[in-house]
Amino acid sequence: MSQHIKLFIPGPIEVSPGTFAAMAQPMIGHRSKDFQNLYAEIQPQLQTLFGTKQQVFLSTSSAWGVMEGSIRNLVKKKVLNCCCGAFSDKWLDVSRRCGKEAEAYQVEWGQPILPEEIEKRLATGEFDAMTLIHNETSTGVLNPLTEIAALKKKFPDVMFIVDSVSGFTTVPVAFDELGIDVLLTGSQKALAMPPGLALFAASEAAFQRASEISDRGYYFDFIEFRANGEKSMTPSTPCISLIYGLRHQLGVILTEGPENRYARHAKLNGMVHDWVQRNGFEFFAPEGYRSKALTCVANNRDIDVAKLNANLKADHHLVIDGGYGKLKGKTFRISNMGDETEETISSLLASLDDALAKL
Ligand SMILES: *Cc1c(COP(=O)(O)O)cnc(C)c1O
């Protein structure tokens, strides 16, 4: 086996040996009672984490599948894409590629999405859907989901589509209470699983909307997901190994307890923040809007980020991220998602000190 390089990039992240072991089980037929039992067994745990009574669906795709699917299922008139970084900007592009009318509410990368700005746009009556990235992974911005959800309730006809791919299980997201219409996440971020599985919930209003749209396609058709979900099945053959891994990881998460998990992420994120300040760096995101899943560090010291990462990899067998897209070298990102502990983050920070000293 090749050298284990531990990933502190904001996805994919380190997967535990327990999760890998749980995945190494014999296949079962996806139309068998065994599969139905597996899906039904994890459903209450998924509903707890999503904060919903709706069924949580399993999609054998990366998160983008459901992000594209949400547009195809829910946009009839025009979608407002809230854009504040690479993933949210891309969603605008994807909306247009799906042949939908779409408009950006664009803020500068590093800035948050503000409820009052959304309100101005929705008040025009032009939109019947909006997309929001809860935790914009490229910039390290955590958008004010609760405030945005409160404002969105004034516009019940607008489908509220939320990507919490890198936020999910680092901070709470209550689907029912917030009035979200689609909430989606992916396996390789804070769930600490290998990539390839997306999870989502949809509201009754979302199913109603989908039923009024004829070109939903097949693979991500929400109505197919619901019809199959009623039998604890998926529309097509799912990534069964990953679902075994998910069952294991859900056990780990619920044994820790969601509240403890959020608190641990806040604490570990705070440790990284202390390191940033101790070393004279700045944060890319403004105070009050910083992610708990990762830290996007502004490279105000103009260090050689590529060299820093090369040092980390060669001497400590770990890597961080050197900045996303146009932020490459201008920022770097450190993930504290998943199963990390005070010990592993302390060790990471000591490695960073060493790699920094060797620049
Ligand atoms: C990683 C990520 C995605 C994309 O996930 P894929 O698994 O590559 O489809 C989307 N949104 C956010 C916020 C992400 O962090």
Tab-separated table of C-alpha atoms and ligand atoms in Angstrom:
chain	number	residue	atom	x	y	z
A	1	MET	CA	0.000	0.000	0.000
A	2	SER	CA	1.174	3.541	-0.730
A	3	GLN	CA	2.141	5.931	2.041
A	4	HIS	CA	-0.860	7.191	4.014
A	5	ILE	CA	-1.043	10.940	3.442
A	6	LYS	CA	-3.629	12.329	5.818
A	7	LEU	CA	-5.955	14.875	4.243
A	8	PHE	CA	-6.728	18.142	6.009
A	9	ILE	CA	-8.190	19.571	2.803
A	10	PRO	CA	-11.902	20.459	2.953
A	11	GLY	CA	-12.954	17.258	1.294
A	12	PRO	CA	-12.358	14.466	0.816
A	13	ILE	CA	-11.076	14.030	4.342
A	14	GLU	CA	-9.640	11.218	6.439
A	15	VAL	CA	-11.818	8.094	6.627
A	16	SER	CA	-11.503	5.922	9.729
A	17	PRO	CA	-10.444	2.268	9.584
A	18	GLY	CA	-13.792	1.446	11.244
A	19	THR	CA	-15.696	2.965	8.335
A	20	PHE	CA	-13.567	1.137	5.781
A	21	ALA	CA	-14.052	-2.117	7.675
A	22	ALA	CA	-17.814	-1.574	7.775
A	23	MET	CA	-17.821	-1.129	4.000
A	24	ALA	CA	-16.074	-4.453	3.377
A	25	GLN	CA	-19.196	-6.608	3.509
A	26	PRO	CA	-20.769	-8.944	0.975
A	27	MET	CA	-23.153	-7.391	-1.523
A	28	ILE	CA	-26.884	-7.652	-1.084
A	29	GLY	CA	-29.470	-7.248	-3.795
A	30	HIS	CA	-30.791	-3.710	-3.902
A	31	ARG	CA	-34.348	-5.028	-4.288
A	32	SER	CA	-33.965	-7.445	-1.391
A	33	LYS	CA	-35.434	-7.329	2.090
A	34	ASP	CA	-31.874	-7.012	3.393
A	35	PHE	CA	-31.427	-3.729	1.579
A	36	GLN	CA	-34.820	-2.459	2.697
A	37	ASN	CA	-33.849	-3.274	6.284
A	38	LEU	CA	-30.513	-1.494	5.932
A	39	TYR	CA	-32.147	1.649	4.552
A	40	ALA	CA	-34.981	1.583	7.083
A	41	GLU	CA	-32.529	1.070	9.938
A	42	ILE	CA	-30.563	4.232	9.222
A	43	GLN	CA	-33.594	6.376	8.358
A	44	PRO	CA	-34.391	7.604	11.919
A	45	GLN	CA	-30.751	8.587	12.443
A	46	LEU	CA	-30.689	10.494	9.181
A	47	GLN	CA	-33.934	12.235	10.096
A	48	THR	CA	-32.453	13.265	13.458
A	49	LEU	CA	-29.429	14.831	11.793
A	50	PHE	CA	-31.506	16.556	9.113
A	51	GLY	CA	-34.046	17.726	11.703
A	52	THR	CA	-36.939	16.406	9.689
A	53	LYS	CA	-39.893	14.040	9.596
A	54	GLN	CA	-39.499	13.787	5.811
A	55	GLN	CA	-37.670	10.837	4.394
A	56	VAL	CA	-33.952	11.317	3.757
A	57	PHE	CA	-32.930	10.017	0.319
A	58	LEU	CA	-29.679	8.403	-0.719
A	59	SER	CA	-28.348	9.334	-4.138
A	60	THR	CA	-25.477	7.443	-5.710
A	61	SER	CA	-23.718	10.508	-7.026
A	62	SER	CA	-21.603	13.266	-5.662
A	63	ALA	CA	-23.439	16.278	-4.249
A	64	TRP	CA	-23.508	17.998	-7.623
A	65	GLY	CA	-25.954	15.401	-8.893
A	66	VAL	CA	-28.569	16.522	-6.390
A	67	MET	CA	-27.604	20.182	-6.864
A	68	GLU	CA	-28.358	19.848	-10.554
A	69	GLY	CA	-31.388	17.677	-9.798
A	70	SER	CA	-32.851	20.330	-7.486
A	71	ILE	CA	-32.746	22.847	-10.310
A	72	ARG	CA	-34.365	20.436	-12.755
A	73	ASN	CA	-37.074	19.382	-10.293
A	74	LEU	CA	-37.975	22.744	-8.779
A	75	VAL	CA	-37.366	25.684	-11.102
A	76	LYS	CA	-40.332	26.559	-13.295
A	77	LYS	CA	-40.002	30.306	-13.647
A	78	LYS	CA	-36.620	31.638	-12.540
A	79	VAL	CA	-34.055	30.834	-9.888
A	80	LEU	CA	-32.078	33.229	-7.711
A	81	ASN	CA	-28.601	31.782	-7.154
A	82	CYS	CA	-26.876	33.331	-4.143
A	83	CYS	CA	-23.230	33.482	-5.207
A	84	CYS	CA	-20.331	34.006	-2.804
A	85	GLY	CA	-17.593	31.621	-3.912
A	86	ALA	CA	-16.664	28.791	-6.255
A	87	PHE	CA	-19.457	26.331	-5.409
A	88	SER	CA	-22.265	28.883	-5.235
A	89	ASP	CA	-21.073	30.653	-8.420
A	90	LYS	CA	-20.992	27.304	-10.201
A	91	TRP	CA	-24.607	26.665	-9.224
A	92	LEU	CA	-25.627	29.660	-11.343
A	93	ASP	CA	-23.780	28.164	-14.294
A	94	VAL	CA	-25.416	24.776	-13.680
A	95	SER	CA	-28.892	26.382	-13.524
A	96	ARG	CA	-28.318	27.914	-16.956
A	97	ARG	CA	-26.907	24.694	-18.355
A	98	CYS	CA	-30.175	23.051	-17.272
A	99	GLY	CA	-31.906	25.550	-19.533
A	100	LYS	CA	-33.429	27.541	-16.667
A	101	GLU	CA	-33.739	31.264	-16.272
A	102	ALA	CA	-31.317	32.208	-13.530
A	103	GLU	CA	-30.006	35.346	-11.887
A	104	ALA	CA	-27.094	35.828	-9.532
A	105	TYR	CA	-27.100	37.725	-6.293
A	106	GLN	CA	-23.331	38.024	-6.311
A	107	VAL	CA	-21.112	39.147	-3.465
A	108	GLU	CA	-17.353	39.350	-3.508
A	109	TRP	CA	-15.604	36.090	-2.629
A	110	GLY	CA	-15.060	36.035	1.128
A	111	GLN	CA	-18.226	38.009	1.888
A	112	PRO	CA	-21.451	36.475	3.225
A	113	ILE	CA	-24.920	36.353	1.683
A	114	LEU	CA	-27.209	38.831	3.467
A	115	PRO	CA	-30.929	38.266	4.137
A	116	GLU	CA	-31.960	41.866	3.316
A	117	GLU	CA	-30.345	41.594	-0.114
A	118	ILE	CA	-32.222	38.354	-0.811
A	119	GLU	CA	-35.447	39.970	0.313
A	120	LYS	CA	-35.074	42.851	-2.171
A	121	ARG	CA	-34.724	40.377	-5.007
A	122	LEU	CA	-37.472	37.959	-3.995
A	123	ALA	CA	-39.838	40.910	-3.513
A	124	THR	CA	-39.776	41.478	-7.298
A	125	GLY	CA	-41.898	38.328	-7.634
A	126	GLU	CA	-39.691	37.126	-10.485
A	127	PHE	CA	-38.374	34.057	-8.705
A	128	ASP	CA	-39.894	30.702	-7.810
A	129	ALA	CA	-36.700	29.130	-6.392
A	130	MET	CA	-33.451	30.141	-4.747
A	131	THR	CA	-30.201	28.359	-4.007
A	132	LEU	CA	-27.991	28.950	-1.002
A	133	ILE	CA	-24.716	27.381	0.003
A	134	HIS	CA	-24.753	27.132	3.767
A	135	ASN	CA	-20.989	26.777	4.185
A	136	GLU	CA	-19.098	28.106	1.139
A	137	THR	CA	-16.109	25.774	1.246
A	138	SER	CA	-13.956	27.778	-1.183
A	139	THR	CA	-13.923	30.909	0.991
A	140	GLY	CA	-14.627	29.542	4.474
A	141	VAL	CA	-17.809	31.608	4.804
A	142	LEU	CA	-20.682	30.289	6.904
A	143	ASN	CA	-23.797	32.054	5.636
A	144	PRO	CA	-26.509	33.165	8.128
A	145	LEU	CA	-28.907	30.330	7.337
A	146	THR	CA	-31.302	30.950	10.244
A	147	GLU	CA	-31.807	34.620	9.335
A	148	ILE	CA	-32.157	33.798	5.648
A	149	ALA	CA	-34.667	31.042	6.425
A	150	ALA	CA	-36.731	33.470	8.555
A	151	LEU	CA	-36.913	35.959	5.675
A	152	LYS	CA	-37.645	33.251	3.103
A	153	LYS	CA	-40.829	32.328	5.017
A	154	LYS	CA	-42.361	35.556	3.658
A	155	PHE	CA	-42.108	34.015	0.177
A	156	PRO	CA	-43.757	30.596	0.452
A	157	ASP	CA	-43.874	30.074	-3.323
A	158	VAL	CA	-40.110	30.308	-3.623
A	159	MET	CA	-38.417	26.911	-3.294
A	160	PHE	CA	-35.579	27.156	-0.772
A	161	ILE	CA	-32.716	24.903	-1.917
A	162	VAL	CA	-29.844	24.592	0.534
A	163	ASP	CA	-26.453	22.946	0.043
A	164	SER	CA	-24.929	22.060	3.374
A	165	VAL	CA	-22.310	19.802	1.851
A	166	SER	CA	-19.493	21.010	4.112
A	167	GLY	CA	-21.659	22.437	6.905
A	168	PHE	CA	-23.699	19.342	7.698
A	169	THR	CA	-22.931	17.908	11.161
A	170	THR	CA	-20.460	20.729	11.960
A	171	VAL	CA	-23.336	23.069	12.885
A	172	PRO	CA	-27.056	22.292	13.273
A	173	VAL	CA	-29.413	22.502	10.275
A	174	ALA	CA	-33.071	21.945	11.140
A	175	PHE	CA	-34.876	21.189	7.883
A	176	ASP	CA	-38.490	21.296	9.117
A	177	GLU	CA	-38.086	24.225	11.473
A	178	LEU	CA	-36.249	26.395	8.950
A	179	GLY	CA	-38.766	25.670	6.200
A	180	ILE	CA	-36.164	24.372	3.785
A	181	ASP	CA	-37.472	22.727	0.595
A	182	VAL	CA	-34.350	20.776	-0.345
A	183	LEU	CA	-31.372	20.151	1.902
A	184	LEU	CA	-28.477	18.191	0.473
A	185	THR	CA	-25.096	17.011	1.561
A	186	GLY	CA	-22.328	14.680	0.442
A	187	SER	CA	-20.424	11.821	2.015
A	188	GLN	CA	-16.809	13.002	1.750
A	189	LYS	CA	-17.007	16.159	3.840
A	190	ALA	CA	-17.891	16.264	7.547
A	191	LEU	CA	-19.494	12.815	7.413
A	192	ALA	CA	-15.929	11.550	6.928
A	193	MET	CA	-16.769	8.894	4.348
A	194	PRO	CA	-15.347	8.193	0.918
A	195	PRO	CA	-16.919	10.229	-1.930
A	196	GLY	CA	-19.795	8.900	-4.032
A	197	LEU	CA	-22.926	9.286	-1.943
A	198	ALA	CA	-25.208	12.312	-1.663
A	199	LEU	CA	-28.020	12.628	0.875
A	200	PHE	CA	-31.039	14.897	0.656
A	201	ALA	CA	-34.472	15.677	2.030
A	202	ALA	CA	-37.299	17.403	0.181
A	203	SER	CA	-40.459	19.121	1.475
A	204	GLU	CA	-44.054	18.367	0.451
A	205	ALA	CA	-44.039	21.667	-1.449
A	206	ALA	CA	-40.948	20.491	-3.314
A	207	PHE	CA	-42.680	17.262	-4.409
A	208	GLN	CA	-45.720	19.289	-5.444
A	209	ARG	CA	-43.533	21.579	-7.553
A	210	ALA	CA	-41.661	18.648	-9.064
A	211	SER	CA	-44.957	17.033	-10.070
A	212	GLU	CA	-45.767	20.162	-12.104
A	213	ILE	CA	-42.536	19.969	-14.097
A	214	SER	CA	-42.294	17.505	-16.951
A	215	ASP	CA	-38.586	17.514	-17.860
A	216	ARG	CA	-37.144	16.376	-14.550
A	217	GLY	CA	-35.044	13.707	-16.199
A	218	TYR	CA	-34.748	10.288	-14.591
A	219	TYR	CA	-31.633	9.789	-12.450
A	220	PHE	CA	-32.399	12.672	-10.096
A	221	ASP	CA	-36.179	12.696	-10.378
A	222	PHE	CA	-37.477	13.505	-6.900
A	223	ILE	CA	-40.784	11.760	-7.616
A	224	GLU	CA	-38.867	8.544	-8.391
A	225	PHE	CA	-36.910	8.948	-5.160
A	226	ARG	CA	-40.125	9.309	-3.211
A	227	ALA	CA	-41.876	6.375	-4.865
A	228	ASN	CA	-38.893	4.108	-4.222
A	229	GLY	CA	-38.256	5.599	-0.792
A	230	GLU	CA	-41.706	4.473	0.329
A	231	LYS	CA	-40.401	0.909	-0.066
A	232	SER	CA	-37.011	1.795	1.517
A	233	MET	CA	-35.397	1.536	-1.873
A	234	THR	CA	-33.554	3.790	-4.286
A	235	PRO	CA	-34.478	4.390	-7.958
A	236	SER	CA	-31.340	2.657	-9.279
A	237	THR	CA	-28.654	0.373	-7.861
A	238	PRO	CA	-27.047	2.357	-5.044
A	239	CYS	CA	-23.475	2.345	-3.705
A	240	ILE	CA	-24.268	-0.362	-1.165
A	241	SER	CA	-20.746	-0.407	0.321
A	242	LEU	CA	-20.952	3.287	1.077
A	243	ILE	CA	-24.324	2.775	2.717
A	244	TYR	CA	-22.751	0.182	5.019
A	245	GLY	CA	-20.103	2.799	5.771
A	246	LEU	CA	-22.822	5.350	6.413
A	247	ARG	CA	-24.570	3.050	8.885
A	248	HIS	CA	-21.304	2.759	10.792
A	249	GLN	CA	-20.592	6.486	10.688
A	250	LEU	CA	-24.130	7.368	11.805
A	251	GLY	CA	-23.581	5.132	14.809
A	252	VAL	CA	-20.372	6.995	15.599
A	253	ILE	CA	-22.045	10.397	15.186
A	254	LEU	CA	-25.099	9.582	17.271
A	255	THR	CA	-23.037	7.935	19.988
A	256	GLU	CA	-21.032	11.128	20.262
A	257	GLY	CA	-24.308	13.069	20.073
A	258	PRO	CA	-25.017	15.868	17.565
A	259	GLU	CA	-24.596	18.632	20.159
A	260	ASN	CA	-21.228	17.269	21.265
A	261	ARG	CA	-20.196	16.973	17.657
A	262	TYR	CA	-21.045	20.625	16.956
A	263	ALA	CA	-19.177	21.663	20.128
A	264	ARG	CA	-16.138	19.611	19.129
A	265	HIS	CA	-16.054	21.205	15.683
A	266	ALA	CA	-16.279	24.677	17.251
A	267	LYS	CA	-13.464	23.855	19.632
A	268	LEU	CA	-11.133	22.374	17.017
A	269	ASN	CA	-11.888	25.241	14.644
A	270	GLY	CA	-10.999	27.644	17.475
A	271	MET	CA	-7.638	25.889	17.883
A	272	VAL	CA	-6.881	26.480	14.202
A	273	HIS	CA	-8.008	30.108	14.565
A	274	ASP	CA	-5.566	30.582	17.458
A	275	TRP	CA	-2.762	29.204	15.292
A	276	VAL	CA	-3.697	31.646	12.498
A	277	GLN	CA	-3.506	34.622	14.841
A	278	ARG	CA	-0.375	33.424	16.621
A	279	ASN	CA	1.373	33.288	13.265
A	280	GLY	CA	0.330	36.720	12.077
A	281	PHE	CA	-2.100	35.554	9.424
A	282	GLU	CA	-5.567	36.936	8.789
A	283	PHE	CA	-8.904	35.288	8.052
A	284	PHE	CA	-10.397	35.443	4.575
A	285	ALA	CA	-13.972	35.546	5.932
A	286	PRO	CA	-15.198	38.357	8.194
A	287	GLU	CA	-15.852	37.796	11.872
A	288	GLY	CA	-19.294	36.365	12.584
A	289	TYR	CA	-19.388	34.519	9.247
A	290	ARG	CA	-16.560	32.047	9.653
A	291	SER	CA	-17.022	28.354	8.979
A	292	LYS	CA	-16.719	25.839	11.816
A	293	ALA	CA	-15.703	23.127	9.357
A	294	LEU	CA	-12.590	24.700	7.930
A	295	THR	CA	-10.485	27.822	8.123
A	296	CYS	CA	-9.703	29.845	5.016
A	297	VAL	CA	-6.504	31.681	5.875
A	298	ALA	CA	-5.604	34.900	4.030
A	299	ASN	CA	-1.973	34.722	2.975
A	300	ASN	CA	-1.194	38.283	4.098
A	301	ARG	CA	2.387	37.225	4.914
A	302	ASP	CA	2.813	36.183	1.296
A	303	ILE	CA	4.406	32.846	2.157
A	304	ASP	CA	5.059	30.177	-0.452
A	305	VAL	CA	1.923	28.087	0.121
A	306	ALA	CA	2.949	25.378	-2.347
A	307	LYS	CA	6.251	24.951	-0.504
A	308	LEU	CA	4.490	24.887	2.861
A	309	ASN	CA	2.291	22.074	1.618
A	310	ALA	CA	5.249	20.225	0.075
A	311	ASN	CA	7.001	20.389	3.475
A	312	LEU	CA	3.911	19.104	5.244
A	313	LYS	CA	3.598	16.210	2.850
A	314	ALA	CA	7.269	15.205	2.854
A	315	ASP	CA	7.970	15.583	6.577
A	316	HIS	CA	4.610	14.966	8.199
A	317	HIS	CA	2.603	12.933	5.661
A	318	LEU	CA	-0.306	15.295	5.655
A	319	VAL	CA	-1.675	17.955	3.340
A	320	ILE	CA	-3.783	21.068	3.623
A	321	ASP	CA	-5.354	22.929	0.707
A	322	GLY	CA	-3.435	25.586	-1.208
A	323	GLY	CA	-6.439	27.794	-2.078
A	324	TYR	CA	-9.404	27.203	-4.388
A	325	GLY	CA	-9.330	28.368	-8.011
A	326	LYS	CA	-8.531	32.045	-8.235
A	327	LEU	CA	-7.625	32.061	-4.517
A	328	LYS	CA	-4.735	29.636	-5.037
A	329	GLY	CA	-1.680	30.910	-3.181
A	330	LYS	CA	-3.620	33.925	-1.894
A	331	THR	CA	-5.305	31.771	0.709
A	332	PHE	CA	-4.898	28.318	2.141
A	333	ARG	CA	-7.495	26.163	3.820
A	334	ILE	CA	-7.304	23.863	6.793
A	335	SER	CA	-10.132	21.421	7.485
A	336	ASN	CA	-11.144	20.366	10.981
A	337	MET	CA	-14.112	18.313	9.782
A	338	GLY	CA	-15.007	14.755	10.628
A	339	ASP	CA	-13.503	12.634	13.349
A	340	GLU	CA	-10.589	14.905	14.347
A	341	THR	CA	-9.710	15.362	18.004
A	342	GLU	CA	-7.801	17.913	20.100
A	343	GLU	CA	-4.845	15.599	19.816
A	344	THR	CA	-4.873	15.267	16.040
A	345	ILE	CA	-5.436	18.998	15.519
A	346	SER	CA	-2.610	19.849	17.980
A	347	SER	CA	-0.381	17.534	16.030
A	348	LEU	CA	-1.427	19.158	12.741
A	349	LEU	CA	-0.676	22.619	14.127
A	350	ALA	CA	2.747	21.516	15.365
A	351	SER	CA	3.445	20.150	11.875
A	352	LEU	CA	2.349	23.465	10.379
A	353	ASP	CA	4.745	25.316	12.698
A	354	ASP	CA	7.569	23.065	11.586
A	355	ALA	CA	6.724	23.372	7.872
A	356	LEU	CA	6.462	27.146	8.227
A	357	ALA	CA	9.859	27.356	9.954
A	358	LYS	CA	11.432	25.452	7.038
A	359	LEU	CA	10.204	27.852	4.323
B	1	LIG	C1	-17.565	19.733	-2.004
B	1	LIG	C2	-18.718	20.634	-2.211
B	1	LIG	C3	-19.620	20.455	-3.263
B	1	LIG	C4	-19.426	19.481	-4.376
B	1	LIG	O1	-19.399	18.220	-3.992
B	1	LIG	P1	-19.105	17.051	-5.054
B	1	LIG	O2	-19.014	15.923	-4.139
B	1	LIG	O3	-17.816	17.394	-5.741
B	1	LIG	O4	-20.234	17.020	-5.979
B	1	LIG	C5	-20.707	21.293	-3.341
B	1	LIG	N1	-20.912	22.256	-2.452
B	1	LIG	C6	-20.071	22.481	-1.444
B	1	LIG	C7	-20.337	23.585	-0.490
B	1	LIG	C8	-18.946	21.674	-1.288
B	1	LIG	O5	-18.111	21.891	-0.270
